[in-house]
């Protein structure tokens, strides 16, 4: 390879001819064809690759799913070589040729020797920076992940506790109702009651059921029923009256039961009807509680995307709603959640689990900013080829200095131990990988975190791309 072929490449601007000659001497020009794999993720980064021409896709694999992180398609873009200054350096992505082309490949050991000979201080500096950054970021991200996991686990436990406790109470009460139902049925059978009489009583029972009622009207109906039952020497009138009144029974209905079963069967018939209504109500409560638990499990699956492909057609509203479910325990009673979802917003091709992490970070920050009181507004809309998601809060706002550094790694305005300063940095990286952008906007009385994502992702693969890893 001649010196004049690499001189125009921007990466080498400022390098003297002697240095470039050394690079070409220890490096190797490698030609590739479409589909060739140049390097693989998680393998030791023992070579430095500089693109001369052509195009190389940078890919990550999660299980059986393949995600495109970025593209090397401009001469001078490079990857790998990390072992020149980090003994544990590994490729962060797989490089697979999208077209035919050429790269300059250099062994990491040769690159290290070149650094040591030309700029030894620079080698020591980059070694220290690389090692420190890896250690600090690994620790901070692990802490962030554990904190998020703890928050979500606590929220899920809190949300599951109410329906689970309700179902347990209802099942316990259902046992008592079942015993009462059998007892009242035995009393009816022991009476001289004919089959057609029981059929009429059962038909009257079917007229009743749970129904909304004005509290004052309900109380008046209970009193009237209790007086009517007491006048006919029906035992436990104070127990039967509330159950029958809540199901819509009145004095006229009781008169029809007395006529259908005869005076001797009245108490047993009403007791049987009341126990049947109680058992039915408890069954409905168990059904509603278990449905709520199933809905929470479905929300967790939607949030974590456990049963779905990594890259998929994603409904943004579904992601926002499942995130709200996961964070429900964090939303105080004095915070009003306003939803403003555009009907014309289409699904997008995205990493749904990663976007849910973005929504979690933004909503959590908004809740923290409001100190327990205010309005959280979530909105989606379509504009200029992008879907726009706003997370707005009426909290104390951001200073100009905070807005300037909000997306910087480890920058936080929270107290010691309350935040890692990585939430917005992680969110920005995720949005970048989806070829979108995230910004902080101000509106009268509100701070808005605005995320723009491509409505249609360019490229034949339909996958978001991002910076090389």
Short mmCIF file of C-alpha atoms in Angstrom, two decimals:
data_model
loop_
_atom_site.label_atom_id
_atom_site.label_comp_id
_atom_site.label_asym_id
_atom_site.label_seq_id
_atom_site.Cartn_x
_atom_site.Cartn_y
_atom_site.Cartn_z
CA UNK A 1 0.00 0.00 0.00
CA UNK A 2 1.35 3.41 -1.00
CA UNK A 3 1.60 6.37 1.38
CA UNK A 4 -0.53 8.60 -0.82
CA UNK A 5 -3.50 6.20 -0.51
CA UNK A 6 -3.87 6.77 3.24
CA UNK A 7 -2.75 10.40 3.41
CA UNK A 8 -6.27 11.79 2.55
CA UNK A 9 -7.98 9.78 5.31
CA UNK A 10 -9.09 12.10 8.09
CA UNK A 11 -7.88 9.75 10.83
CA UNK A 12 -4.28 10.32 9.72
CA UNK A 13 -4.41 14.10 9.36
CA UNK A 14 -1.49 15.57 11.31
CA UNK A 15 0.58 12.37 11.19
CA UNK A 16 4.00 12.69 9.57
CA UNK A 17 5.17 10.52 6.70
CA UNK A 18 7.50 8.54 8.97
CA UNK A 19 4.64 7.51 11.25
CA UNK A 20 2.39 6.60 8.33
CA UNK A 21 5.18 4.56 6.76
CA UNK A 22 5.59 2.67 10.03
CA UNK A 23 1.84 2.00 10.17
CA UNK A 24 1.85 0.64 6.65
CA UNK A 25 4.92 -1.43 7.39
CA UNK A 26 3.46 -3.24 10.41
CA UNK A 27 -0.12 -3.22 9.12
CA UNK A 28 -1.68 -5.46 6.52
CA UNK A 29 -4.15 -4.51 3.84
CA UNK A 30 -7.04 -6.97 3.96
CA UNK A 31 -9.70 -7.22 1.26
CA UNK A 32 -13.15 -8.48 2.17
CA UNK A 33 -16.35 -9.48 0.42
CA UNK A 34 -19.95 -8.98 1.45
CA UNK A 35 -20.81 -11.34 4.29
CA UNK A 36 -17.23 -11.82 5.54
CA UNK A 37 -16.85 -11.64 9.34
CA UNK A 38 -13.79 -9.56 10.23
CA UNK A 39 -14.02 -9.80 14.03
CA UNK A 40 -16.44 -11.19 16.62
CA UNK A 41 -17.96 -9.70 19.75
CA UNK A 42 -16.51 -10.78 23.11
CA UNK A 43 -13.39 -12.15 21.43
CA UNK A 44 -10.03 -10.60 22.43
CA UNK A 45 -9.55 -7.33 20.54
CA UNK A 46 -6.10 -8.34 19.30
CA UNK A 47 -6.25 -6.34 16.05
CA UNK A 48 -6.90 -2.74 15.12
CA UNK A 49 -9.09 -2.35 12.03
CA UNK A 50 -9.14 0.85 9.96
CA UNK A 51 -11.64 1.04 7.10
CA UNK A 52 -10.14 2.04 3.75
CA UNK A 53 -13.26 1.57 1.62
CA UNK A 54 -16.48 -0.41 1.64
CA UNK A 55 -18.94 -0.90 4.50
CA UNK A 56 -18.94 -3.06 7.65
CA UNK A 57 -21.97 -3.61 9.90
CA UNK A 58 -21.37 -3.68 13.65
CA UNK A 59 -23.68 -6.28 15.21
CA UNK A 60 -24.54 -7.56 18.69
CA UNK A 61 -26.25 -10.86 19.43
CA UNK A 62 -28.67 -11.39 22.31
CA UNK A 63 -29.73 -15.02 22.33
CA UNK A 64 -30.87 -15.71 18.80
CA UNK A 65 -31.59 -12.08 18.03
CA UNK A 66 -29.19 -9.88 16.11
CA UNK A 67 -29.07 -6.11 16.62
CA UNK A 68 -27.21 -3.64 14.43
CA UNK A 69 -25.35 -1.17 16.64
CA UNK A 70 -23.68 0.86 13.93
CA UNK A 71 -21.93 0.93 10.58
CA UNK A 72 -18.34 1.56 9.52
CA UNK A 73 -18.92 3.14 6.12
CA UNK A 74 -16.49 6.08 5.99
CA UNK A 75 -12.77 5.68 5.34
CA UNK A 76 -10.87 6.15 8.60
CA UNK A 77 -13.48 4.70 10.91
CA UNK A 78 -11.89 2.10 13.11
CA UNK A 79 -12.66 -0.67 15.59
CA UNK A 80 -10.82 -2.92 18.01
CA UNK A 81 -7.18 -2.71 19.01
CA UNK A 82 -8.15 -2.37 22.67
CA UNK A 83 -5.53 -4.87 23.82
CA UNK A 84 -2.90 -2.31 22.91
CA UNK A 85 -3.69 -0.59 26.21
CA UNK A 86 -6.09 -2.94 28.04
CA UNK A 87 -5.13 -6.56 28.64
CA UNK A 88 -8.81 -7.47 29.00
CA UNK A 89 -9.98 -5.57 25.92
CA UNK A 90 -12.56 -7.40 23.81
CA UNK A 91 -14.57 -6.55 20.73
CA UNK A 92 -17.90 -5.02 21.71
CA UNK A 93 -19.56 -6.00 18.44
CA UNK A 94 -19.20 -8.33 15.49
CA UNK A 95 -17.90 -6.76 12.28
CA UNK A 96 -19.57 -8.26 9.22
CA UNK A 97 -18.97 -6.86 5.75
CA UNK A 98 -22.05 -5.33 4.14
CA UNK A 99 -20.21 -4.71 0.84
CA UNK A 100 -16.84 -5.54 -0.63
CA UNK A 101 -13.99 -3.35 0.53
CA UNK A 102 -10.61 -3.09 2.24
CA UNK A 103 -9.27 -2.50 5.76
CA UNK A 104 -5.88 -1.85 7.26
CA UNK A 105 -5.34 -4.46 9.97
CA UNK A 106 -2.68 -4.06 12.64
CA UNK A 107 -1.90 -6.35 15.58
CA UNK A 108 -2.60 -4.77 18.95
CA UNK A 109 0.94 -5.64 20.08
CA UNK A 110 2.40 -3.67 17.15
CA UNK A 111 0.07 -0.77 17.90
CA UNK A 112 1.24 -0.80 21.51
CA UNK A 113 4.90 -0.81 20.51
CA UNK A 114 4.24 2.11 18.19
CA UNK A 115 2.58 4.04 21.02
CA UNK A 116 5.42 3.20 23.41
CA UNK A 117 8.04 4.37 20.95
CA UNK A 118 6.28 7.49 19.71
CA UNK A 119 4.29 8.68 22.72
CA UNK A 120 4.96 6.63 25.89
CA UNK A 121 3.20 9.13 28.16
CA UNK A 122 0.11 8.94 26.00
CA UNK A 123 0.13 5.14 26.29
CA UNK A 124 0.26 5.33 30.10
CA UNK A 125 -2.51 7.93 30.13
CA UNK A 126 -4.87 5.96 27.92
CA UNK A 127 -4.16 2.77 29.89
CA UNK A 128 -5.12 4.53 33.11
CA UNK A 129 -8.18 6.16 31.63
CA UNK A 130 -9.35 2.90 30.06
CA UNK A 131 -8.88 0.88 33.24
CA UNK A 132 -10.49 3.49 35.48
CA UNK A 133 -13.41 4.07 33.14
CA UNK A 134 -14.07 0.34 32.85
CA UNK A 135 -13.97 -0.19 36.61
CA UNK A 136 -16.00 2.87 37.56
CA UNK A 137 -18.61 2.42 34.88
CA UNK A 138 -18.95 -1.29 35.63
CA UNK A 139 -19.50 -0.58 39.33
CA UNK A 140 -21.89 2.29 38.70
CA UNK A 141 -23.93 0.43 36.09
CA UNK A 142 -24.16 -2.60 38.35
CA UNK A 143 -25.37 -0.38 41.17
CA UNK A 144 -27.85 1.33 38.83
CA UNK A 145 -29.13 -2.04 37.63
CA UNK A 146 -29.49 -3.37 41.19
CA UNK A 147 -31.23 -0.20 42.33
CA UNK A 148 -33.65 -0.39 39.39
CA UNK A 149 -34.27 -4.08 40.02
CA UNK A 150 -34.92 -3.41 43.70
CA UNK A 151 -37.32 -0.58 42.87
CA UNK A 152 -39.25 -2.68 40.38
CA UNK A 153 -39.32 -5.71 42.69
CA UNK A 154 -40.65 -3.57 45.55
CA UNK A 155 -43.25 -2.03 43.26
CA UNK A 156 -44.38 -5.41 41.94
CA UNK A 157 -44.60 -6.85 45.45
CA UNK A 158 -46.65 -3.84 46.54
CA UNK A 159 -49.01 -4.10 43.59
CA UNK A 160 -49.42 -7.88 43.93
CA UNK A 161 -50.02 -7.73 47.67
CA UNK A 162 -53.44 -6.05 47.47
CA UNK A 163 -55.16 -8.43 45.02
CA UNK A 164 -53.45 -11.45 46.59
CA UNK A 165 -54.63 -10.45 50.06
CA UNK A 166 -58.13 -9.75 48.73
CA UNK A 167 -58.27 -13.18 47.06
CA UNK A 168 -57.10 -14.85 50.29
CA UNK A 169 -59.73 -13.07 52.37
CA UNK A 170 -62.44 -13.90 49.84
CA UNK A 171 -61.48 -17.59 49.76
CA UNK A 172 -61.59 -17.76 53.58
CA UNK A 173 -65.01 -16.10 53.62
CA UNK A 174 -66.16 -18.33 50.78
CA UNK A 175 -65.68 -21.37 53.01
CA UNK A 176 -68.03 -19.87 55.59
CA UNK A 177 -70.54 -18.93 52.89
CA UNK A 178 -70.42 -22.47 51.51
CA UNK A 179 -71.20 -23.92 54.95
CA UNK A 180 -74.08 -21.46 55.35
CA UNK A 181 -75.38 -22.32 51.89
CA UNK A 182 -75.46 -26.06 52.69
CA UNK A 183 -77.10 -25.41 56.05
CA UNK A 184 -79.86 -23.27 54.55
CA UNK A 185 -80.38 -25.80 51.75
CA UNK A 186 -80.79 -28.61 54.29
CA UNK A 187 -83.37 -26.51 56.15
CA UNK A 188 -85.31 -26.00 52.91
CA UNK A 189 -85.24 -29.71 52.08
CA UNK A 190 -86.48 -30.59 55.58
CA UNK A 191 -89.57 -28.42 55.05
CA UNK A 192 -92.68 -29.56 53.19
CA UNK A 193 -91.71 -27.56 50.07
CA UNK A 194 -92.55 -28.73 46.57
CA UNK A 195 -90.23 -28.61 43.56
CA UNK A 196 -92.29 -25.93 41.82
CA UNK A 197 -92.11 -23.75 44.95
CA UNK A 198 -88.31 -24.03 44.99
CA UNK A 199 -88.24 -23.17 41.27
CA UNK A 200 -90.23 -19.99 41.96
CA UNK A 201 -87.89 -19.03 44.83
CA UNK A 202 -84.88 -19.65 42.59
CA UNK A 203 -86.41 -17.52 39.84
CA UNK A 204 -86.87 -14.70 42.34
CA UNK A 205 -83.23 -15.14 43.42
CA UNK A 206 -82.10 -14.68 39.85
CA UNK A 207 -83.77 -11.26 39.78
CA UNK A 208 -81.19 -10.04 42.29
CA UNK A 209 -77.53 -9.14 41.81
CA UNK A 210 -74.89 -6.51 42.59
CA UNK A 211 -75.96 -3.07 41.45
CA UNK A 212 -74.90 0.52 42.16
CA UNK A 213 -77.11 2.29 44.67
CA UNK A 214 -77.29 5.62 46.38
CA UNK A 215 -76.04 5.15 49.99
CA UNK A 216 -79.09 6.90 51.46
CA UNK A 217 -81.53 4.82 49.40
CA UNK A 218 -79.63 1.66 50.35
CA UNK A 219 -79.79 2.52 54.05
CA UNK A 220 -83.54 3.22 53.81
CA UNK A 221 -84.13 -0.10 52.02
CA UNK A 222 -82.12 -1.97 54.67
CA UNK A 223 -84.20 -0.42 57.45
CA UNK A 224 -87.44 -1.27 55.68
CA UNK A 225 -86.35 -4.88 55.09
CA UNK A 226 -85.15 -5.28 58.67
CA UNK A 227 -88.49 -4.02 60.00
CA UNK A 228 -90.42 -6.35 57.65
CA UNK A 229 -88.29 -9.38 58.60
CA UNK A 230 -88.53 -8.60 62.32
CA UNK A 231 -92.32 -8.30 62.10
CA UNK A 232 -92.43 -11.85 60.68
CA UNK A 233 -90.12 -13.24 63.38
CA UNK A 234 -87.29 -13.94 60.92
CA UNK A 235 -84.11 -14.59 62.92
CA UNK A 236 -80.93 -12.61 62.18
CA UNK A 237 -82.82 -9.92 60.28
CA UNK A 238 -79.82 -7.60 60.83
CA UNK A 239 -77.65 -10.07 58.85
CA UNK A 240 -80.08 -10.81 56.01
CA UNK A 241 -81.31 -7.25 55.40
CA UNK A 242 -77.96 -5.70 54.26
CA UNK A 243 -77.20 -8.60 51.88
CA UNK A 244 -80.65 -8.58 50.31
CA UNK A 245 -80.82 -4.77 50.07
CA UNK A 246 -77.38 -4.56 48.39
CA UNK A 247 -78.64 -7.01 45.73
CA UNK A 248 -81.72 -4.90 44.99
CA UNK A 249 -84.34 -6.67 47.12
CA UNK A 250 -87.18 -4.65 48.64
CA UNK A 251 -90.27 -5.40 50.71
CA UNK A 252 -92.32 -6.24 47.60
CA UNK A 253 -89.73 -8.83 46.56
CA UNK A 254 -89.81 -10.39 50.03
CA UNK A 255 -93.61 -10.57 49.86
CA UNK A 256 -93.32 -12.55 46.63
CA UNK A 257 -90.84 -14.96 48.28
CA UNK A 258 -93.26 -15.49 51.17
CA UNK A 259 -96.06 -16.18 48.69
CA UNK A 260 -93.92 -18.59 46.65
CA UNK A 261 -92.62 -20.69 49.54
CA UNK A 262 -95.27 -20.28 52.15
CA UNK A 263 -94.84 -18.78 55.60
CA UNK A 264 -93.02 -21.81 57.03
CA UNK A 265 -90.31 -21.70 54.33
CA UNK A 266 -89.79 -17.92 54.40
CA UNK A 267 -86.81 -17.77 56.77
CA UNK A 268 -85.01 -20.77 55.22
CA UNK A 269 -85.66 -19.43 51.70
CA UNK A 270 -84.32 -15.95 52.49
CA UNK A 271 -81.31 -17.46 54.28
CA UNK A 272 -80.58 -19.62 51.24
CA UNK A 273 -80.89 -16.64 48.87
CA UNK A 274 -78.64 -14.48 51.08
CA UNK A 275 -75.95 -17.17 51.30
CA UNK A 276 -76.13 -17.70 47.54
CA UNK A 277 -75.67 -13.96 46.96
CA UNK A 278 -72.76 -13.84 49.39
CA UNK A 279 -71.02 -16.80 47.75
CA UNK A 280 -71.54 -15.31 44.27
CA UNK A 281 -70.13 -11.96 45.42
CA UNK A 282 -67.07 -13.64 46.94
CA UNK A 283 -66.48 -15.64 43.75
CA UNK A 284 -66.61 -12.39 41.77
CA UNK A 285 -64.07 -10.89 44.18
CA UNK A 286 -61.74 -13.85 43.73
CA UNK A 287 -62.15 -13.59 39.96
CA UNK A 288 -61.38 -9.85 39.98
CA UNK A 289 -58.37 -10.29 42.28
CA UNK A 290 -56.86 -13.08 40.19
CA UNK A 291 -57.55 -11.08 37.01
CA UNK A 292 -55.65 -8.18 38.54
CA UNK A 293 -52.73 -10.49 39.34
CA UNK A 294 -52.78 -11.80 35.76
CA UNK A 295 -52.82 -8.23 34.45
CA UNK A 296 -49.79 -7.39 36.61
CA UNK A 297 -47.92 -10.44 35.34
CA UNK A 298 -48.78 -9.43 31.78
CA UNK A 299 -47.52 -5.91 32.49
CA UNK A 300 -44.23 -7.31 33.82
CA UNK A 301 -43.84 -9.46 30.71
CA UNK A 302 -44.61 -6.46 28.52
CA UNK A 303 -42.16 -4.29 30.46
CA UNK A 304 -39.31 -6.81 30.43
CA UNK A 305 -40.17 -8.24 26.98
CA UNK A 306 -39.29 -11.70 28.35
CA UNK A 307 -41.38 -13.59 25.79
CA UNK A 308 -40.61 -11.44 22.76
CA UNK A 309 -37.81 -10.92 20.29
CA UNK A 310 -35.29 -8.21 21.13
CA UNK A 311 -36.02 -6.29 17.91
CA UNK A 312 -39.72 -6.02 17.21
CA UNK A 313 -42.58 -3.80 16.14
CA UNK A 314 -43.24 -1.83 19.30
CA UNK A 315 -46.32 0.03 20.54
CA UNK A 316 -44.96 3.00 22.50
CA UNK A 317 -48.18 3.43 24.49
CA UNK A 318 -47.99 -0.18 25.67
CA UNK A 319 -44.45 0.44 26.88
CA UNK A 320 -45.40 3.64 28.69
CA UNK A 321 -48.40 2.00 30.36
CA UNK A 322 -46.45 -1.08 31.51
CA UNK A 323 -43.81 1.26 32.94
CA UNK A 324 -46.51 3.14 34.87
CA UNK A 325 -47.71 -0.16 36.31
CA UNK A 326 -44.18 -1.01 37.44
CA UNK A 327 -43.80 2.42 39.05
CA UNK A 328 -47.33 2.71 40.46
CA UNK A 329 -46.07 2.42 44.04
CA UNK A 330 -43.77 5.41 43.43
CA UNK A 331 -46.60 7.72 42.30
CA UNK A 332 -47.98 9.67 45.30
CA UNK A 333 -51.68 10.37 45.68
CA UNK A 334 -51.06 14.08 45.05
CA UNK A 335 -49.41 13.46 41.66
CA UNK A 336 -51.90 13.47 38.79
CA UNK A 337 -50.97 11.39 35.73
CA UNK A 338 -52.25 12.89 32.47
CA UNK A 339 -52.16 10.77 29.32
CA UNK A 340 -52.20 12.48 25.94
CA UNK A 341 -51.59 9.71 23.40
CA UNK A 342 -51.92 10.57 19.72
CA UNK A 343 -54.20 8.24 17.79
CA UNK A 344 -52.06 8.58 14.64
CA UNK A 345 -48.76 7.39 16.21
CA UNK A 346 -47.68 4.18 14.46
CA UNK A 347 -45.75 1.30 16.05
CA UNK A 348 -41.99 1.48 15.41
CA UNK A 349 -39.26 -1.13 14.98
CA UNK A 350 -37.21 -0.97 18.16
CA UNK A 351 -35.65 -2.69 21.13
CA UNK A 352 -38.75 -2.51 23.32
CA UNK A 353 -37.05 -3.54 26.58
CA UNK A 354 -34.44 -0.80 26.15
CA UNK A 355 -37.08 1.85 25.44
CA UNK A 356 -38.91 0.77 28.59
CA UNK A 357 -35.68 1.47 30.47
CA UNK A 358 -35.72 4.99 29.00
CA UNK A 359 -39.33 5.55 30.12
CA UNK A 360 -38.45 4.26 33.59
CA UNK A 361 -35.55 6.69 33.95
CA UNK A 362 -37.53 9.69 32.67
CA UNK A 363 -40.65 9.01 34.74
CA UNK A 364 -38.60 8.35 37.89
CA UNK A 365 -36.71 11.63 37.45
CA UNK A 366 -39.99 13.49 36.88
CA UNK A 367 -41.50 12.06 40.06
CA UNK A 368 -38.38 12.98 42.05
CA UNK A 369 -38.56 16.54 40.71
CA UNK A 370 -42.13 17.04 41.95
CA UNK A 371 -41.50 16.10 45.59
CA UNK A 372 -44.81 14.29 45.94
CA UNK A 373 -47.14 16.88 44.37
CA UNK A 374 -47.83 17.97 40.80
CA UNK A 375 -48.77 16.72 37.35
CA UNK A 376 -46.98 14.05 35.32
CA UNK A 377 -47.91 14.29 31.66
CA UNK A 378 -47.13 11.55 29.15
CA UNK A 379 -47.81 12.31 25.50
CA UNK A 380 -47.09 10.79 22.11
CA UNK A 381 -47.51 12.36 18.69
CA UNK A 382 -46.28 12.12 15.13
CA UNK A 383 -44.24 14.91 13.58
CA UNK A 384 -41.89 15.28 10.61
CA UNK A 385 -41.23 11.58 10.10
CA UNK A 386 -40.61 10.94 13.79
CA UNK A 387 -42.64 9.75 16.74
CA UNK A 388 -42.29 12.11 19.69
CA UNK A 389 -42.67 11.06 23.31
CA UNK A 390 -42.85 13.75 26.01
CA UNK A 391 -42.44 13.12 29.72
CA UNK A 392 -43.33 16.40 31.45
CA UNK A 393 -43.49 17.34 35.10
CA UNK A 394 -44.53 20.42 37.06
CA UNK A 395 -41.64 20.10 39.50
CA UNK A 396 -39.00 22.61 40.53
CA UNK A 397 -37.44 22.72 37.05
CA UNK A 398 -33.81 22.66 35.92
CA UNK A 399 -31.20 25.37 36.06
CA UNK A 400 -29.25 26.24 32.92
CA UNK A 401 -26.20 24.52 34.42
CA UNK A 402 -28.15 21.33 35.13
CA UNK A 403 -29.59 21.26 31.58
CA UNK A 404 -26.08 21.70 30.20
CA UNK A 405 -24.70 18.64 32.03
CA UNK A 406 -27.84 16.53 32.50
CA UNK A 407 -26.74 13.86 30.01
CA UNK A 408 -23.13 13.70 31.23
CA UNK A 409 -22.17 10.36 32.83
CA UNK A 410 -22.17 10.42 36.66
CA UNK A 411 -23.67 13.93 36.81
CA UNK A 412 -26.45 14.13 39.39
CA UNK A 413 -28.18 16.76 41.46
CA UNK A 414 -29.44 14.19 43.97
CA UNK A 415 -27.91 13.64 47.37
CA UNK A 416 -25.16 11.14 48.10
CA UNK A 417 -26.51 7.62 47.78
CA UNK A 418 -29.70 8.75 46.02
CA UNK A 419 -28.53 8.54 42.40
CA UNK A 420 -25.66 7.38 40.23
CA UNK A 421 -25.92 10.04 37.54
CA UNK A 422 -26.23 7.40 34.83
CA UNK A 423 -30.00 7.41 34.20
CA UNK A 424 -30.04 10.10 31.51
CA UNK A 425 -26.68 8.98 30.10
CA UNK A 426 -28.05 5.45 29.62
CA UNK A 427 -31.26 6.86 28.14
CA UNK A 428 -29.30 9.01 25.68
CA UNK A 429 -27.22 6.01 24.56
CA UNK A 430 -30.33 3.91 24.01
CA UNK A 431 -32.05 6.66 22.03
CA UNK A 432 -28.86 7.18 19.99
CA UNK A 433 -28.84 3.48 19.12
CA UNK A 434 -32.33 3.94 17.71
CA UNK A 435 -31.13 6.89 15.59
CA UNK A 436 -33.23 9.25 17.63
CA UNK A 437 -32.50 12.17 19.92
CA UNK A 438 -33.44 13.21 23.43
CA UNK A 439 -33.62 16.77 24.69
CA UNK A 440 -34.77 18.89 27.59
CA UNK A 441 -37.42 21.48 26.80
CA UNK A 442 -39.12 24.03 29.01
CA UNK A 443 -42.79 24.97 28.90
CA UNK A 444 -44.70 27.36 31.16
CA UNK A 445 -44.75 25.61 34.53
CA UNK A 446 -43.27 22.36 33.24
CA UNK A 447 -40.01 20.63 32.35
CA UNK A 448 -40.23 18.28 29.37
CA UNK A 449 -37.91 15.41 28.44
CA UNK A 450 -38.56 14.92 24.74
CA UNK A 451 -37.61 11.77 22.84
CA UNK A 452 -37.74 11.64 19.05
CA UNK A 453 -37.55 8.27 17.32
CA UNK A 454 -37.69 7.54 13.60
CA UNK A 455 -41.18 6.60 12.51
CA UNK A 456 -39.58 4.45 9.81
CA UNK A 457 -36.04 3.24 10.29
CA UNK A 458 -33.88 3.58 7.16
CA UNK A 459 -32.02 0.63 5.79
CA UNK A 460 -33.05 -2.69 4.34
CA UNK A 461 -32.72 -4.48 7.65
CA UNK A 462 -35.09 -2.07 9.34
CA UNK A 463 -32.89 -2.08 12.44
CA UNK A 464 -31.66 0.89 14.41
CA UNK A 465 -27.98 1.67 14.15
CA UNK A 466 -25.65 3.51 16.45
CA UNK A 467 -22.04 4.21 17.31
CA UNK A 468 -19.41 1.54 17.10
CA UNK A 469 -18.77 -0.31 20.32
#
